mmCIF file of C-alpha atoms and ligand atoms in Angstrom:
data_model
loop_
_atom_site.group_PDB
_atom_site.id
_atom_site.type_symbol
_atom_site.label_atom_id
_atom_site.label_comp_id
_atom_site.label_asym_id
_atom_site.label_seq_id
_atom_site.Cartn_x
_atom_site.Cartn_y
_atom_site.Cartn_z
ATOM 1 C CA GLY A 1 20.851 -44.749 -8.002
ATOM 2 C CA ILE A 2 19.957 -48.255 -6.853
ATOM 3 C CA ASP A 3 17.647 -50.249 -9.120
ATOM 4 C CA PRO A 4 14.376 -50.605 -7.147
ATOM 5 C CA ASN A 5 13.604 -53.771 -9.128
ATOM 6 C CA PHE A 6 16.905 -55.435 -8.206
ATOM 7 C CA ASP A 7 15.095 -58.489 -6.813
ATOM 8 C CA SER A 8 13.749 -59.335 -10.285
ATOM 9 C CA ASN A 9 16.718 -58.011 -12.304
ATOM 10 C CA ARG A 10 19.478 -59.685 -10.274
ATOM 11 C CA GLU A 11 20.140 -63.099 -8.799
ATOM 12 C CA LYS A 12 20.992 -63.958 -5.232
ATOM 13 C CA VAL A 13 24.587 -65.091 -4.942
ATOM 14 C CA GLY A 14 25.384 -68.577 -3.702
ATOM 15 C CA GLU A 15 27.472 -69.759 -0.772
ATOM 16 C CA GLU A 16 30.669 -69.960 -2.819
ATOM 17 C CA GLU A 17 30.470 -66.319 -3.897
ATOM 18 C CA LEU A 18 29.543 -65.343 -0.327
ATOM 19 C CA ASP A 19 32.680 -67.074 0.948
ATOM 20 C CA GLU A 20 34.690 -65.099 -1.601
ATOM 21 C CA LEU A 21 33.069 -61.867 -0.363
ATOM 22 C CA ARG A 22 33.840 -62.725 3.239
ATOM 23 C CA SER A 23 37.471 -63.510 2.533
ATOM 24 C CA SER A 24 37.902 -60.252 0.607
ATOM 25 C CA ALA A 25 36.500 -58.228 3.536
ATOM 26 C CA SER A 26 38.266 -57.635 6.800
ATOM 27 C CA GLN A 27 35.214 -58.399 8.948
ATOM 28 C CA THR A 28 33.912 -61.921 9.242
ATOM 29 C CA GLU A 29 30.228 -60.947 9.596
ATOM 30 C CA PHE A 30 30.244 -59.580 6.040
ATOM 31 C CA GLY A 31 27.173 -60.996 4.305
ATOM 32 C CA ASP A 32 26.062 -63.072 7.268
ATOM 33 C CA GLY A 33 22.285 -63.324 7.422
ATOM 34 C CA VAL A 34 21.838 -60.659 4.739
ATOM 35 C CA ASP A 35 20.999 -61.607 1.163
ATOM 36 C CA VAL A 36 23.468 -60.475 -1.497
ATOM 37 C CA TRP A 37 22.315 -59.842 -5.077
ATOM 38 C CA GLY A 38 24.980 -60.209 -7.757
ATOM 39 C CA PRO A 39 26.981 -59.826 -9.825
ATOM 40 C CA VAL A 40 29.782 -60.078 -7.299
ATOM 41 C CA GLU A 41 33.488 -59.979 -8.202
ATOM 42 C CA PRO A 42 35.386 -58.842 -5.132
ATOM 43 C CA PRO A 43 36.966 -56.499 -4.432
ATOM 44 C CA GLU A 44 35.628 -54.271 -7.259
ATOM 45 C CA LYS A 45 32.041 -55.530 -7.570
ATOM 46 C CA LEU A 46 30.159 -56.217 -4.355
ATOM 47 C CA GLY A 47 26.500 -56.307 -5.406
ATOM 48 C CA ILE A 48 23.392 -55.222 -3.488
ATOM 49 C CA HIS A 49 23.172 -56.224 0.183
ATOM 50 C CA GLY A 50 19.828 -56.799 1.899
ATOM 51 C CA THR A 51 16.308 -57.232 0.584
ATOM 52 C CA HIS A 52 13.787 -55.202 2.616
ATOM 53 C CA VAL A 53 16.528 -52.655 3.271
ATOM 54 C CA ALA A 54 18.874 -52.893 0.270
ATOM 55 C CA VAL A 55 22.219 -51.118 -0.095
ATOM 56 C CA ASP A 56 24.007 -50.987 -3.460
ATOM 57 C CA TYR A 57 27.602 -51.553 -2.400
ATOM 58 C CA ASP A 58 28.885 -50.465 -5.797
ATOM 59 C CA LEU A 59 27.300 -47.016 -5.299
ATOM 60 C CA CYS A 60 27.854 -46.453 -1.549
ATOM 61 C CA VAL A 61 30.576 -43.871 -0.861
ATOM 62 C CA ALA A 62 30.562 -44.420 2.932
ATOM 63 C CA ASP A 63 28.808 -41.127 3.665
ATOM 64 C CA GLY A 64 27.456 -42.628 6.912
ATOM 65 C CA ALA A 65 24.306 -40.508 7.216
ATOM 66 C CA CYS A 66 22.098 -43.589 6.976
ATOM 67 C CA LEU A 67 23.883 -45.365 9.824
ATOM 68 C CA GLU A 68 24.063 -42.258 12.026
ATOM 69 C CA ASN A 69 20.399 -41.332 11.589
ATOM 70 C CA CYS A 70 18.487 -44.619 11.393
ATOM 71 C CA PRO A 71 16.168 -44.554 14.449
ATOM 72 C CA VAL A 72 16.432 -48.310 15.002
ATOM 73 C CA ASP A 73 20.139 -48.885 14.160
ATOM 74 C CA VAL A 74 19.643 -51.160 11.184
ATOM 75 C CA PHE A 75 23.157 -50.597 9.785
ATOM 76 C CA THR A 76 26.665 -51.664 10.747
ATOM 77 C CA TRP A 77 29.967 -50.814 9.031
ATOM 78 C CA VAL A 78 31.907 -53.458 7.149
ATOM 79 C CA GLU A 79 35.363 -52.909 5.696
ATOM 80 C CA THR A 80 35.616 -53.291 1.901
ATOM 81 C CA PRO A 81 39.302 -52.830 1.071
ATOM 82 C CA ASP A 82 40.091 -51.938 -2.558
ATOM 83 C CA HIS A 83 36.527 -51.146 -3.604
ATOM 84 C CA PRO A 84 36.781 -48.187 -6.043
ATOM 85 C CA GLU A 85 34.042 -46.058 -4.380
ATOM 86 C CA SER A 86 34.903 -46.499 -0.695
ATOM 87 C CA GLU A 87 36.754 -48.800 1.675
ATOM 88 C CA ARG A 88 33.776 -49.369 3.939
ATOM 89 C CA LYS A 89 30.049 -49.908 3.420
ATOM 90 C CA VAL A 90 26.912 -50.208 5.524
ATOM 91 C CA GLU A 91 25.466 -53.684 5.958
ATOM 92 C CA PRO A 92 21.699 -53.718 6.767
ATOM 93 C CA THR A 93 22.396 -56.218 9.540
ATOM 94 C CA ARG A 94 19.120 -55.597 11.378
ATOM 95 C CA GLU A 95 16.850 -54.996 8.379
ATOM 96 C CA ASP A 96 14.091 -56.914 10.188
ATOM 97 C CA GLN A 97 13.931 -53.998 12.687
ATOM 98 C CA CYS A 98 13.236 -51.391 9.962
ATOM 99 C CA ILE A 99 10.157 -49.214 10.600
ATOM 100 C CA ASP A 100 9.996 -47.909 7.004
ATOM 101 C CA CYS A 101 10.603 -44.296 7.975
ATOM 102 C CA MET A 102 12.475 -43.795 4.637
ATOM 103 C CA LEU A 103 15.026 -41.489 6.225
ATOM 104 C CA CYS A 104 18.009 -43.441 4.888
ATOM 105 C CA VAL A 105 16.533 -43.491 1.377
ATOM 106 C CA ASP A 106 16.061 -39.708 1.440
ATOM 107 C CA ILE A 107 19.386 -38.842 3.085
ATOM 108 C CA CYS A 108 21.862 -40.917 1.053
ATOM 109 C CA PRO A 109 23.757 -38.532 -1.263
ATOM 110 C CA VAL A 110 24.246 -41.175 -3.969
ATOM 111 C CA ASP A 111 20.818 -42.845 -3.742
ATOM 112 C CA ALA A 112 22.351 -46.186 -2.813
ATOM 113 C CA ILE A 113 19.488 -47.440 -0.578
ATOM 114 C CA ASP A 114 16.089 -48.913 -1.438
ATOM 115 C CA VAL A 115 13.525 -49.689 1.264
ATOM 116 C CA ASP A 116 10.511 -51.691 0.221
ATOM 117 C CA GLY A 117 7.951 -50.024 2.445
ATOM 118 C CA SER A 118 4.914 -50.520 0.229
HETATM 119 FE FE1 SF4 B 201 16.323 -47.190 9.333
HETATM 120 FE FE2 SF4 B 201 14.230 -45.799 8.473
HETATM 121 FE FE3 SF4 B 201 16.062 -46.665 6.749
HETATM 122 FE FE4 SF4 B 201 14.406 -48.408 7.889
HETATM 123 S S1 SF4 B 201 13.824 -46.759 6.471
HETATM 124 S S2 SF4 B 201 16.620 -48.649 7.644
HETATM 125 S S3 SF4 B 201 14.159 -47.509 9.936
HETATM 126 S S4 SF4 B 201 16.383 -45.148 8.391
HETATM 127 FE FE1 F3S B 202 26.572 -45.346 1.898
HETATM 128 FE FE2 F3S B 202 24.622 -43.659 1.374
HETATM 129 FE FE3 F3S B 202 24.806 -44.704 3.749
HETATM 130 S S1 F3S B 202 26.721 -43.475 0.694
HETATM 131 S S2 F3S B 202 26.975 -45.040 4.043
HETATM 132 S S3 F3S B 202 24.422 -45.823 1.855
HETATM 133 S S4 F3S B 202 24.225 -42.605 3.306
#
């Protein structure tokens, strides 16, 4: 599953890598306003997206249960063509709205989400 200590074990990617991510995705909002933690080598390696609500893009298999069940609609789909696990992922676009219910953490079948509710 996702490393809960990603914010000390990984580094935030810079603007150049973010531009690369955006051009490899088919939606322009990819990465906008959401921190991305590397390493990032699109299209195969996409890193962890978000900080309070963090999604490991390299684990996400696009199950969708998080997006469908989040009570405050934190997530939006982004297309990730040619990623080995799945061709779309959930971006925690509205992570600032999270109420720390932990539903997404519990429901994800591949343990791809970490919410820092402590
Ligand atoms: Fe949504 Fe709850 Fe997950 Fe926060 S912890 S993103 S409110 S499902
Ligand atoms: Fe991905 Fe898990 Fe959500 S696989 S779409 S983070 S339920």
